[in-house]
PDB file of C-alpha atoms in Angstrom:
ATOM      1  CA  UNK V  13     -61.203  56.581  56.969  1.00 57.00           C
ATOM      2  CA  UNK V  14     -58.676  56.133  59.793  1.00 60.00           C
ATOM      3  CA  UNK V  15     -58.692  52.354  59.134  1.00 58.00           C
ATOM      4  CA  UNK V  16     -58.039  52.905  55.402  1.00 59.00           C
ATOM      5  CA  UNK V  17     -55.289  55.442  56.087  1.00 60.00           C
ATOM      6  CA  UNK V  18     -53.678  53.073  58.590  1.00 60.00           C
ATOM      7  CA  UNK V  19     -53.838  50.138  56.144  1.00 62.00           C
ATOM      8  CA  UNK V  20     -52.347  52.337  53.311  1.00 64.00           C
ATOM      9  CA  UNK V  21     -49.637  53.525  55.636  1.00 71.00           C
ATOM     10  CA  UNK V  22     -48.720  49.837  56.688  1.00 75.00           C
ATOM     11  CA  UNK V  23     -48.693  48.743  53.013  1.00 74.00           C
ATOM     12  CA  UNK V  24     -46.474  51.626  51.965  1.00 77.00           C
ATOM     13  CA  UNK V  25     -44.101  50.912  54.859  1.00 76.00           C
ATOM     14  CA  UNK V  26     -43.968  47.161  53.854  1.00 83.00           C
ATOM     15  CA  UNK V  27     -43.158  47.935  50.250  1.00 84.00           C
ATOM     16  CA  UNK V  28     -40.641  50.604  51.235  1.00 85.00           C
ATOM     17  CA  UNK V  29     -38.896  48.088  53.614  1.00 87.00           C
ATOM     18  CA  UNK V  30     -38.790  45.435  50.795  1.00 91.00           C
ATOM     19  CA  UNK V  31     -37.445  47.964  48.294  1.00 88.00           C
ATOM     20  CA  UNK V  32     -34.650  49.255  50.574  1.00 88.00           C
ATOM     21  CA  UNK V  33     -33.732  45.656  51.605  1.00 89.00           C
ATOM     22  CA  UNK V  34     -33.437  44.675  47.912  1.00 93.00           C
ATOM     23  CA  UNK V  35     -31.250  47.786  47.174  1.00 90.00           C
ATOM     24  CA  UNK V  36     -28.948  47.365  50.162  1.00 90.00           C
ATOM     25  CA  UNK V  37     -28.350  43.539  49.566  1.00 92.00           C
ATOM     26  CA  UNK V  38     -27.994  44.000  45.793  1.00 94.00           C
ATOM     27  CA  UNK V  39     -30.832  41.602  45.237  1.00 96.00           C
ATOM     28  CA  UNK V  40     -32.698  44.179  43.115  1.00 96.00           C
ATOM     29  CA  UNK V  41     -29.815  44.613  40.610  1.00 96.00           C
ATOM     30  CA  UNK V  42     -29.320  40.864  40.556  1.00 97.00           C
ATOM     31  CA  UNK V  43     -32.943  40.150  39.717  1.00 97.00           C
ATOM     32  CA  UNK V  44     -32.813  42.951  37.084  1.00 98.00           C
ATOM     33  CA  UNK V  45     -29.873  41.235  35.461  1.00 97.00           C
ATOM     34  CA  UNK V  46     -31.696  38.021  35.311  1.00 98.00           C
ATOM     35  CA  UNK V  47     -34.826  39.720  33.878  1.00 98.00           C
ATOM     36  CA  UNK V  48     -32.704  41.361  31.112  1.00 98.00           C
ATOM     37  CA  UNK V  49     -31.077  38.161  30.263  1.00 98.00           C
ATOM     38  CA  UNK V  50     -34.410  36.400  30.074  1.00 98.00           C
ATOM     39  CA  UNK V  51     -35.727  39.190  27.852  1.00 98.00           C
ATOM     40  CA  UNK V  52     -33.053  38.444  25.332  1.00 98.00           C
ATOM     41  CA  UNK V  53     -34.226  34.791  25.070  1.00 98.00           C
ATOM     42  CA  UNK V  54     -37.865  36.044  24.688  1.00 96.00           C
ATOM     43  CA  UNK V  55     -36.807  38.472  21.875  1.00 96.00           C
ATOM     44  CA  UNK V  56     -34.803  35.666  20.195  1.00 96.00           C
ATOM     45  CA  UNK V  57     -37.915  33.486  20.414  1.00 94.00           C
ATOM     46  CA  UNK V  58     -36.062  30.710  22.168  1.00 95.00           C
ATOM     47  CA  UNK V  59     -36.545  28.691  25.365  1.00 94.00           C
ATOM     48  CA  UNK V  60     -34.931  30.200  28.442  1.00 95.00           C
ATOM     49  CA  UNK V  61     -31.750  28.563  29.707  1.00 95.00           C
ATOM     50  CA  UNK V  62     -32.200  28.596  33.478  1.00 95.00           C
ATOM     51  CA  UNK V  63     -28.513  27.826  34.243  1.00 96.00           C
ATOM     52  CA  UNK V  64     -27.598  30.939  32.249  1.00 97.00           C
ATOM     53  CA  UNK V  65     -30.229  33.067  34.026  1.00 98.00           C
ATOM     54  CA  UNK V  66     -29.155  31.799  37.424  1.00 97.00           C
ATOM     55  CA  UNK V  67     -25.496  32.445  36.471  1.00 96.00           C
ATOM     56  CA  UNK V  68     -26.290  35.974  35.495  1.00 96.00           C
ATOM     57  CA  UNK V  69     -28.049  36.738  38.754  1.00 96.00           C
ATOM     58  CA  UNK V  70     -25.544  35.025  41.080  1.00 97.00           C
ATOM     59  CA  UNK V  71     -22.566  36.553  39.207  1.00 95.00           C
ATOM     60  CA  UNK V  72     -24.144  40.098  39.371  1.00 95.00           C
ATOM     61  CA  UNK V  73     -24.847  39.683  43.126  1.00 96.00           C
ATOM     62  CA  UNK V  74     -21.205  38.476  43.836  1.00 94.00           C
ATOM     63  CA  UNK V  75     -19.712  41.233  41.783  1.00 91.00           C
ATOM     64  CA  UNK V  76     -21.693  44.078  43.424  1.00 91.00           C
ATOM     65  CA  UNK V  77     -21.250  42.719  46.916  1.00 92.00           C
ATOM     66  CA  UNK V  78     -17.499  42.325  46.292  1.00 88.00           C
ATOM     67  CA  UNK V  79     -17.253  45.876  45.134  1.00 84.00           C
ATOM     68  CA  UNK V  80     -19.032  46.973  48.347  1.00 84.00           C
ATOM     69  CA  UNK V  81     -16.522  45.130  50.515  1.00 85.00           C
ATOM     70  CA  UNK V  82     -13.574  46.560  48.652  1.00 80.00           C
ATOM     71  CA  UNK V  83     -14.951  50.080  49.075  1.00 76.00           C
ATOM     72  CA  UNK V  84     -15.441  49.752  52.894  1.00 81.00           C
ATOM     73  CA  UNK V  85     -14.658  53.046  54.476  1.00 81.00           C
ATOM     74  CA  UNK V  86     -12.518  53.388  57.672  1.00 81.00           C
ATOM     75  CA  UNK V  87     -15.648  54.011  59.778  1.00 82.00           C
ATOM     76  CA  UNK V  88     -18.716  52.691  57.977  1.00 81.00           C
ATOM     77  CA  UNK V  89     -21.131  53.797  60.709  1.00 84.00           C
ATOM     78  CA  UNK V  90     -20.166  57.483  60.114  1.00 82.00           C
ATOM     79  CA  UNK V  91     -20.777  57.254  56.473  1.00 80.00           C
ATOM     80  CA  UNK V  92     -23.263  59.844  55.054  1.00 77.00           C
ATOM     81  CA  UNK V  93     -24.871  57.112  52.948  1.00 76.00           C
ATOM     82  CA  UNK V  94     -27.609  55.027  54.516  1.00 81.00           C
ATOM     83  CA  UNK V  95     -26.780  52.077  52.342  1.00 83.00           C
ATOM     84  CA  UNK V  96     -23.186  51.964  53.485  1.00 83.00           C
ATOM     85  CA  UNK V  97     -24.265  52.068  57.230  1.00 88.00           C
ATOM     86  CA  UNK V  98     -26.867  49.334  56.618  1.00 87.00           C
ATOM     87  CA  UNK V  99     -24.480  46.951  54.694  1.00 87.00           C
ATOM     88  CA  UNK V 100     -21.693  47.027  57.354  1.00 88.00           C
ATOM     89  CA  UNK V 101     -24.132  46.764  60.226  1.00 87.00           C
ATOM     90  CA  UNK V 102     -25.715  43.642  58.560  1.00 85.00           C
ATOM     91  CA  UNK V 103     -22.615  41.818  57.363  1.00 90.00           C
ATOM     92  CA  UNK V 104     -24.007  38.291  58.372  1.00 92.00           C
ATOM     93  CA  UNK V 105     -26.874  38.857  55.887  1.00 92.00           C
ATOM     94  CA  UNK V 106     -24.507  40.073  53.233  1.00 94.00           C
ATOM     95  CA  UNK V 107     -22.178  37.075  53.768  1.00 94.00           C
ATOM     96  CA  UNK V 108     -25.076  34.658  53.722  1.00 96.00           C
ATOM     97  CA  UNK V 109     -26.425  36.059  50.343  1.00 96.00           C
ATOM     98  CA  UNK V 110     -22.878  36.031  48.959  1.00 96.00           C
ATOM     99  CA  UNK V 111     -22.388  32.411  50.000  1.00 97.00           C
ATOM    100  CA  UNK V 112     -25.730  31.367  48.473  1.00 97.00           C
ATOM    101  CA  UNK V 113     -24.890  33.218  45.283  1.00 97.00           C
ATOM    102  CA  UNK V 114     -21.436  31.488  45.120  1.00 97.00           C
ATOM    103  CA  UNK V 115     -23.067  28.065  45.382  1.00 97.00           C
ATOM    104  CA  UNK V 116     -25.704  28.928  42.697  1.00 97.00           C
ATOM    105  CA  UNK V 117     -22.871  30.323  40.404  1.00 97.00           C
ATOM    106  CA  UNK V 118     -20.656  27.215  40.573  1.00 96.00           C
ATOM    107  CA  UNK V 119     -23.719  24.932  40.149  1.00 96.00           C
ATOM    108  CA  UNK V 120     -24.903  26.895  37.071  1.00 96.00           C
ATOM    109  CA  UNK V 121     -21.255  27.180  35.753  1.00 96.00           C
ATOM    110  CA  UNK V 122     -21.063  23.364  35.676  1.00 95.00           C
ATOM    111  CA  UNK V 123     -24.328  23.118  33.720  1.00 95.00           C
ATOM    112  CA  UNK V 124     -23.360  25.288  30.803  1.00 95.00           C
ATOM    113  CA  UNK V 125     -21.202  24.563  27.746  1.00 93.00           C
ATOM    114  CA  UNK V 126     -17.437  25.403  27.437  1.00 94.00           C
ATOM    115  CA  UNK V 127     -18.165  28.065  24.866  1.00 95.00           C
ATOM    116  CA  UNK V 128     -20.508  29.925  27.309  1.00 95.00           C
ATOM    117  CA  UNK V 129     -17.860  29.475  30.133  1.00 96.00           C
ATOM    118  CA  UNK V 130     -15.106  31.104  28.024  1.00 96.00           C
ATOM    119  CA  UNK V 131     -17.494  33.976  27.003  1.00 96.00           C
ATOM    120  CA  UNK V 132     -18.408  34.445  30.645  1.00 94.00           C
ATOM    121  CA  UNK V 133     -14.821  34.632  31.652  1.00 93.00           C
ATOM    122  CA  UNK V 134     -14.195  37.310  28.887  1.00 94.00           C
ATOM    123  CA  UNK V 135     -17.216  39.336  30.218  1.00 94.00           C
ATOM    124  CA  UNK V 136     -15.919  39.100  33.716  1.00 89.00           C
ATOM    125  CA  UNK V 137     -12.484  40.412  32.595  1.00 88.00           C
ATOM    126  CA  UNK V 138     -14.205  43.382  30.797  1.00 88.00           C
ATOM    127  CA  UNK V 139     -16.141  44.025  34.001  1.00 84.00           C
ATOM    128  CA  UNK V 140     -13.061  44.130  36.247  1.00 78.00           C
ATOM    129  CA  UNK V 141     -11.036  46.203  33.704  1.00 73.00           C
ATOM    130  CA  UNK V 142     -12.812  49.341  34.901  1.00 69.00           C
ATOM    131  CA  UNK V 143     -10.643  49.310  37.997  1.00 65.00           C
ATOM    132  CA  UNK V 144      -7.354  47.841  36.603  1.00 66.00           C
ATOM    133  CA  UNK V 145      -4.508  50.123  35.597  1.00 64.00           C
ATOM    134  CA  UNK V 146      -4.499  49.798  31.759  1.00 63.00           C
ATOM    135  CA  UNK V 147      -2.563  52.838  30.505  1.00 63.00           C
ATOM    136  CA  UNK V 148      -0.231  55.691  31.596  1.00 59.00           C
ATOM    137  CA  UNK V 149      -1.531  59.161  32.340  1.00 62.00           C
ATOM    138  CA  UNK V 150       0.826  61.831  33.525  1.00 63.00           C
ATOM    139  CA  UNK V 151       3.548  59.249  34.409  1.00 62.00           C
ATOM    140  CA  UNK V 152       1.251  56.935  36.452  1.00 64.00           C
ATOM    141  CA  UNK V 153      -0.772  53.896  35.462  1.00 61.00           C
ATOM    142  CA  UNK V 154      -4.487  54.454  35.673  1.00 60.00           C
ATOM    143  CA  UNK V 155      -7.655  52.505  34.638  1.00 64.00           C
ATOM    144  CA  UNK V 156     -10.779  53.252  32.689  1.00 64.00           C
ATOM    145  CA  UNK V 157     -12.097  55.084  35.799  1.00 64.00           C
ATOM    146  CA  UNK V 158      -9.982  58.064  34.856  1.00 67.00           C
ATOM    147  CA  UNK V 159     -11.074  58.102  31.214  1.00 72.00           C
ATOM    148  CA  UNK V 160     -13.638  60.919  30.807  1.00 72.00           C
ATOM    149  CA  UNK V 161     -17.173  59.604  30.530  1.00 79.00           C
ATOM    150  CA  UNK V 162     -15.931  55.985  30.455  1.00 80.00           C
ATOM    151  CA  UNK V 163     -18.014  54.933  33.512  1.00 83.00           C
ATOM    152  CA  UNK V 164     -21.515  54.856  31.912  1.00 90.00           C
ATOM    153  CA  UNK V 165     -20.403  53.389  28.586  1.00 92.00           C
ATOM    154  CA  UNK V 166     -18.390  50.681  30.325  1.00 89.00           C
ATOM    155  CA  UNK V 167     -21.392  49.631  32.472  1.00 92.00           C
ATOM    156  CA  UNK V 168     -23.681  49.545  29.469  1.00 95.00           C
ATOM    157  CA  UNK V 169     -21.204  47.654  27.355  1.00 95.00           C
ATOM    158  CA  UNK V 170     -20.636  44.913  30.082  1.00 94.00           C
ATOM    159  CA  UNK V 171     -24.412  44.573  30.587  1.00 96.00           C
ATOM    160  CA  UNK V 172     -24.884  44.146  26.809  1.00 97.00           C
ATOM    161  CA  UNK V 173     -22.240  41.369  26.834  1.00 97.00           C
ATOM    162  CA  UNK V 174     -23.773  39.481  29.760  1.00 96.00           C
ATOM    163  CA  UNK V 175     -27.563  40.088  28.992  1.00 97.00           C
ATOM    164  CA  UNK V 176     -27.492  39.813  25.154  1.00 97.00           C
ATOM    165  CA  UNK V 177     -24.375  38.224  23.908  1.00 97.00           C
ATOM    166  CA  UNK V 178     -24.176  35.593  26.568  1.00 97.00           C
ATOM    167  CA  UNK V 179     -27.662  34.158  25.665  1.00 98.00           C
ATOM    168  CA  UNK V 180     -26.686  34.406  21.998  1.00 98.00           C
ATOM    169  CA  UNK V 181     -23.403  32.407  22.553  1.00 97.00           C
ATOM    170  CA  UNK V 182     -25.441  29.840  24.595  1.00 97.00           C
ATOM    171  CA  UNK V 183     -27.972  29.408  21.754  1.00 97.00           C
ATOM    172  CA  UNK V 184     -25.228  29.308  19.106  1.00 95.00           C
ATOM    173  CA  UNK V 185     -23.493  26.484  21.074  1.00 94.00           C
ATOM    174  CA  UNK V 186     -26.749  24.556  20.870  1.00 93.00           C
ATOM    175  CA  UNK V 187     -26.879  24.961  17.193  1.00 92.00           C
ATOM    176  CA  UNK V 188     -29.602  27.563  17.280  1.00 94.00           C
ATOM    177  CA  UNK V 189     -28.884  30.467  14.897  1.00 92.00           C
ATOM    178  CA  UNK V 190     -30.203  33.954  15.777  1.00 94.00           C
ATOM    179  CA  UNK V 191     -30.945  36.367  12.921  1.00 94.00           C
ATOM    180  CA  UNK V 192     -27.943  38.738  12.782  1.00 94.00           C
ATOM    181  CA  UNK V 193     -30.240  41.776  12.290  1.00 94.00           C
ATOM    182  CA  UNK V 194     -32.225  40.760  15.281  1.00 96.00           C
ATOM    183  CA  UNK V 195     -29.021  40.394  17.323  1.00 96.00           C
ATOM    184  CA  UNK V 196     -27.582  43.747  16.131  1.00 96.00           C
ATOM    185  CA  UNK V 197     -30.632  45.767  16.797  1.00 96.00           C
ATOM    186  CA  UNK V 198     -31.009  44.201  20.262  1.00 97.00           C
ATOM    187  CA  UNK V 199     -27.366  44.997  21.132  1.00 97.00           C
ATOM    188  CA  UNK V 200     -27.721  48.653  20.082  1.00 97.00           C
ATOM    189  CA  UNK V 201     -31.149  49.179  21.687  1.00 97.00           C
ATOM    190  CA  UNK V 202     -30.090  47.401  24.923  1.00 98.00           C
ATOM    191  CA  UNK V 203     -26.913  49.648  25.008  1.00 98.00           C
ATOM    192  CA  UNK V 204     -29.126  52.702  24.561  1.00 97.00           C
ATOM    193  CA  UNK V 205     -31.541  51.517  27.140  1.00 98.00           C
ATOM    194  CA  UNK V 206     -28.828  50.931  29.725  1.00 97.00           C
ATOM    195  CA  UNK V 207     -27.369  54.391  29.218  1.00 96.00           C
ATOM    196  CA  UNK V 208     -30.865  55.691  29.998  1.00 96.00           C
ATOM    197  CA  UNK V 209     -30.935  53.590  33.190  1.00 96.00           C
ATOM    198  CA  UNK V 210     -27.352  54.457  34.256  1.00 94.00           C
ATOM    199  CA  UNK V 211     -27.119  58.237  33.496  1.00 94.00           C
ATOM    200  CA  UNK V 212     -29.476  59.249  36.433  1.00 93.00           C
ATOM    201  CA  UNK V 213     -27.076  57.576  38.867  1.00 90.00           C
ATOM    202  CA  UNK V 214     -24.168  59.693  37.463  1.00 89.00           C
ATOM    203  CA  UNK V 215     -26.500  62.752  37.846  1.00 88.00           C
ATOM    204  CA  UNK V 216     -27.258  61.773  41.440  1.00 86.00           C
ATOM    205  CA  UNK V 217     -23.471  61.229  42.196  1.00 82.00           C
ATOM    206  CA  UNK V 218     -22.566  64.561  40.617  1.00 78.00           C
ATOM    207  CA  UNK V 219     -21.042  66.081  43.822  1.00 74.00           C
ATOM    208  CA  UNK V 220     -19.220  62.991  44.799  1.00 73.00           C
ATOM    209  CA  UNK V 221     -17.715  62.459  41.348  1.00 72.00           C
ATOM    210  CA  UNK V 222     -16.660  66.130  41.199  1.00 71.00           C
ATOM    211  CA  UNK V 223     -14.913  65.766  44.637  1.00 60.00           C
ATOM    212  CA  UNK V 224     -12.972  62.766  43.270  1.00 62.00           C
ATOM    213  CA  UNK V 225     -12.223  64.623  39.982  1.00 69.00           C
ATOM    214  CA  UNK V 226     -14.062  61.965  37.834  1.00 74.00           C
ATOM    215  CA  UNK V 227     -15.157  63.280  34.499  1.00 82.00           C
ATOM    216  CA  UNK V 228     -18.641  61.871  34.030  1.00 87.00           C
ATOM    217  CA  UNK V 229     -21.264  63.238  31.557  1.00 89.00           C
ATOM    218  CA  UNK V 230     -22.985  65.306  34.332  1.00 89.00           C
ATOM    219  CA  UNK V 231     -19.693  66.714  35.632  1.00 88.00           C
ATOM    220  CA  UNK V 232     -18.905  67.885  32.056  1.00 88.00           C
ATOM    221  CA  UNK V 233     -22.345  69.008  30.940  1.00 89.00           C
ATOM    222  CA  UNK V 234     -23.991  69.987  34.248  1.00 89.00           C
ATOM    223  CA  UNK V 235     -26.991  68.313  35.853  1.00 87.00           C
ATOM    224  CA  UNK V 236     -29.703  70.086  33.813  1.00 91.00           C
ATOM    225  CA  UNK V 237     -28.138  69.258  30.450  1.00 94.00           C
ATOM    226  CA  UNK V 238     -27.527  65.695  31.561  1.00 93.00           C
ATOM    227  CA  UNK V 239     -31.229  65.340  32.480  1.00 94.00           C
ATOM    228  CA  UNK V 240     -32.231  66.642  29.039  1.00 96.00           C
ATOM    229  CA  UNK V 241     -29.834  64.107  27.451  1.00 96.00           C
ATOM    230  CA  UNK V 242     -31.599  61.384  29.463  1.00 96.00           C
ATOM    231  CA  UNK V 243     -34.925  62.365  27.940  1.00 97.00           C
ATOM    232  CA  UNK V 244     -33.305  62.628  24.495  1.00 97.00           C
ATOM    233  CA  UNK V 245     -32.023  59.151  24.803  1.00 97.00           C
ATOM    234  CA  UNK V 246     -35.385  57.860  25.830  1.00 97.00           C
ATOM    235  CA  UNK V 247     -37.082  59.496  22.834  1.00 97.00           C
ATOM    236  CA  UNK V 248     -34.360  58.120  20.509  1.00 97.00           C
ATOM    237  CA  UNK V 249     -34.871  54.657  21.958  1.00 98.00           C
ATOM    238  CA  UNK V 250     -38.659  54.695  21.469  1.00 97.00           C
ATOM    239  CA  UNK V 251     -38.267  55.890  17.844  1.00 97.00           C
ATOM    240  CA  UNK V 252     -35.652  53.174  17.164  1.00 96.00           C
ATOM    241  CA  UNK V 253     -38.083  50.506  18.195  1.00 96.00           C
ATOM    242  CA  UNK V 254     -40.160  51.204  15.109  1.00 94.00           C
ATOM    243  CA  UNK V 255     -37.323  49.915  12.948  1.00 92.00           C
ATOM    244  CA  UNK V 256     -36.987  46.582  14.674  1.00 93.00           C
ATOM    245  CA  UNK V 257     -38.472  43.235  13.687  1.00 89.00           C
ATOM    246  CA  UNK V 258     -39.633  42.342  17.190  1.00 92.00           C
ATOM    247  CA  UNK V 259     -43.318  42.392  16.428  1.00 89.00           C
ATOM    248  CA  UNK V 260     -46.044  44.663  18.038  1.00 89.00           C
ATOM    249  CA  UNK V 261     -46.291  42.667  21.318  1.00 92.00           C
ATOM    250  CA  UNK V 262     -42.622  43.057  22.148  1.00 95.00           C
ATOM    251  CA  UNK V 263     -42.475  46.642  20.870  1.00 96.00           C
ATOM    252  CA  UNK V 264     -45.557  47.541  22.932  1.00 95.00           C
ATOM    253  CA  UNK V 265     -44.006  46.216  26.131  1.00 96.00           C
ATOM    254  CA  UNK V 266     -40.781  48.154  25.500  1.00 97.00           C
ATOM    255  CA  UNK V 267     -42.741  51.331  24.670  1.00 97.00           C
ATOM    256  CA  UNK V 268     -44.867  51.029  27.894  1.00 97.00           C
ATOM    257  CA  UNK V 269     -41.570  50.554  29.877  1.00 98.00           C
ATOM    258  CA  UNK V 270     -40.217  53.768  28.258  1.00 98.00           C
ATOM    259  CA  UNK V 271     -43.429  55.508  29.371  1.00 98.00           C
ATOM    260  CA  UNK V 272     -42.941  54.149  32.900  1.00 97.00           C
ATOM    261  CA  UNK V 273     -39.343  55.369  33.017  1.00 97.00           C
ATOM    262  CA  UNK V 274     -40.427  58.799  31.741  1.00 97.00           C
ATOM    263  CA  UNK V 275     -42.833  58.939  34.676  1.00 95.00           C
ATOM    264  CA  UNK V 276     -40.133  57.867  37.211  1.00 95.00           C
ATOM    265  CA  UNK V 277     -37.692  60.467  35.878  1.00 94.00           C
ATOM    266  CA  UNK V 278     -40.189  63.304  35.599  1.00 93.00           C
ATOM    267  CA  UNK V 279     -42.170  62.681  38.723  1.00 90.00           C
ATOM    268  CA  UNK V 280     -39.807  61.022  41.132  1.00 90.00           C
ATOM    269  CA  UNK V 281     -36.047  60.711  40.401  1.00 91.00           C
ATOM    270  CA  UNK V 282     -35.405  64.215  38.964  1.00 90.00           C
ATOM    271  CA  UNK V 283     -37.951  65.886  41.010  1.00 85.00           C
ATOM    272  CA  UNK V 284     -35.944  65.780  44.195  1.00 74.00           C
ATOM    273  CA  UNK V 285     -32.291  65.256  44.807  1.00 68.00           C
ATOM    274  CA  UNK V 286     -32.889  64.653  48.524  1.00 61.00           C
ATOM    275  CA  UNK V 287     -33.881  60.983  48.159  1.00 70.00           C
ATOM    276  CA  UNK V 288     -30.730  59.283  47.231  1.00 68.00           C
ATOM    277  CA  UNK V 289     -32.216  55.786  46.654  1.00 81.00           C
ATOM    278  CA  UNK V 290     -34.888  56.882  44.186  1.00 88.00           C
ATOM    279  CA  UNK V 291     -32.476  56.212  41.256  1.00 90.00           C
ATOM    280  CA  UNK V 292     -32.644  52.488  42.156  1.00 92.00           C
ATOM    281  CA  UNK V 293     -36.176  52.569  40.722  1.00 93.00           C
ATOM    282  CA  UNK V 294     -34.523  52.307  37.399  1.00 95.00           C
ATOM    283  CA  UNK V 295     -33.187  48.907  38.318  1.00 95.00           C
ATOM    284  CA  UNK V 296     -36.808  47.984  39.181  1.00 96.00           C
ATOM    285  CA  UNK V 297     -37.795  49.337  35.694  1.00 97.00           C
ATOM    286  CA  UNK V 298     -35.503  46.717  34.077  1.00 98.00           C
ATOM    287  CA  UNK V 299     -37.699  44.061  35.813  1.00 97.00           C
ATOM    288  CA  UNK V 300     -40.818  45.794  34.808  1.00 97.00           C
ATOM    289  CA  UNK V 301     -39.595  45.827  31.198  1.00 98.00           C
ATOM    290  CA  UNK V 302     -39.389  41.976  31.104  1.00 98.00           C
ATOM    291  CA  UNK V 303     -42.732  41.524  32.936  1.00 97.00           C
ATOM    292  CA  UNK V 304     -44.599  43.856  30.440  1.00 97.00           C
ATOM    293  CA  UNK V 305     -42.952  42.124  27.352  1.00 96.00           C
ATOM    294  CA  UNK V 306     -43.694  38.672  28.775  1.00 96.00           C
ATOM    295  CA  UNK V 307     -47.343  39.221  29.630  1.00 95.00           C
ATOM    296  CA  UNK V 308     -48.224  41.183  26.457  1.00 94.00           C
ATOM    297  CA  UNK V 309     -46.482  38.523  24.379  1.00 91.00           C
ATOM    298  CA  UNK V 310     -48.254  35.773  26.267  1.00 87.00           C
ATOM    299  CA  UNK V 311     -51.711  37.207  25.735  1.00 86.00           C
ATOM    300  CA  UNK V 312     -51.245  38.946  22.295  1.00 80.00           C
ATOM    301  CA  UNK V 313     -48.129  37.620  20.810  1.00 61.00           C
TER     302      UNK V 313
END
């Protein structure tokens, strides 16, 4: 019994270490972006473009790492957040990953068409627009950050552009036409799915956003109503899948993912606010979604 307990403890420690490392280095979110992009090709019933997938992952890693560098506090080692302390005490690792991502990005960028390049540039501008001053409010220029509830919708919209529209543009440039109904339903469902995966982060950051006077959905509705909204969105997404033309194999994988997310929300993420990093399990769920759809489609599609 002691040997089993020791083995289980070592396994748990190993997986926990891998999970936190992937979160701190932004590798988890980068792989999640690649998985979501690959899922679009799968739903479009087209061969995966690996330069596009690599471009998606490397661009995501660079963007998230860059945002971390910009947000560096005066004394990172005194930050209340474990992730901030880890990142700035392991900068050589972060720089190495960023350098590798930059090499992969430029290699992939050179191996895609001009149409995809222009669309990628447009998506990048949309992504950075969140922090840029775009309009005047009370006599000063502010960005989308100050627009009530804009954060979650902006993130979801950018991810739809990069993980759904970019593969579509890539296929279109090759002369492959995707059914407009299939494209439209995927964009809407992806947007809804990303709201589900993003809202718990806003709930987690409720105190921090309130301190900075950011009007997010949880700061306006309160934590409990925001949690109920999350479940409502999950139910809506599950029902909406019935009206798609994906086929049972893909629908089954997406339904199983929703069940997995429900379990995460109910049993882990919303159960305790003490564990700051549990919300990142939703990034892992985006990878699980692709894996489930891929394997079910492979065996039963």
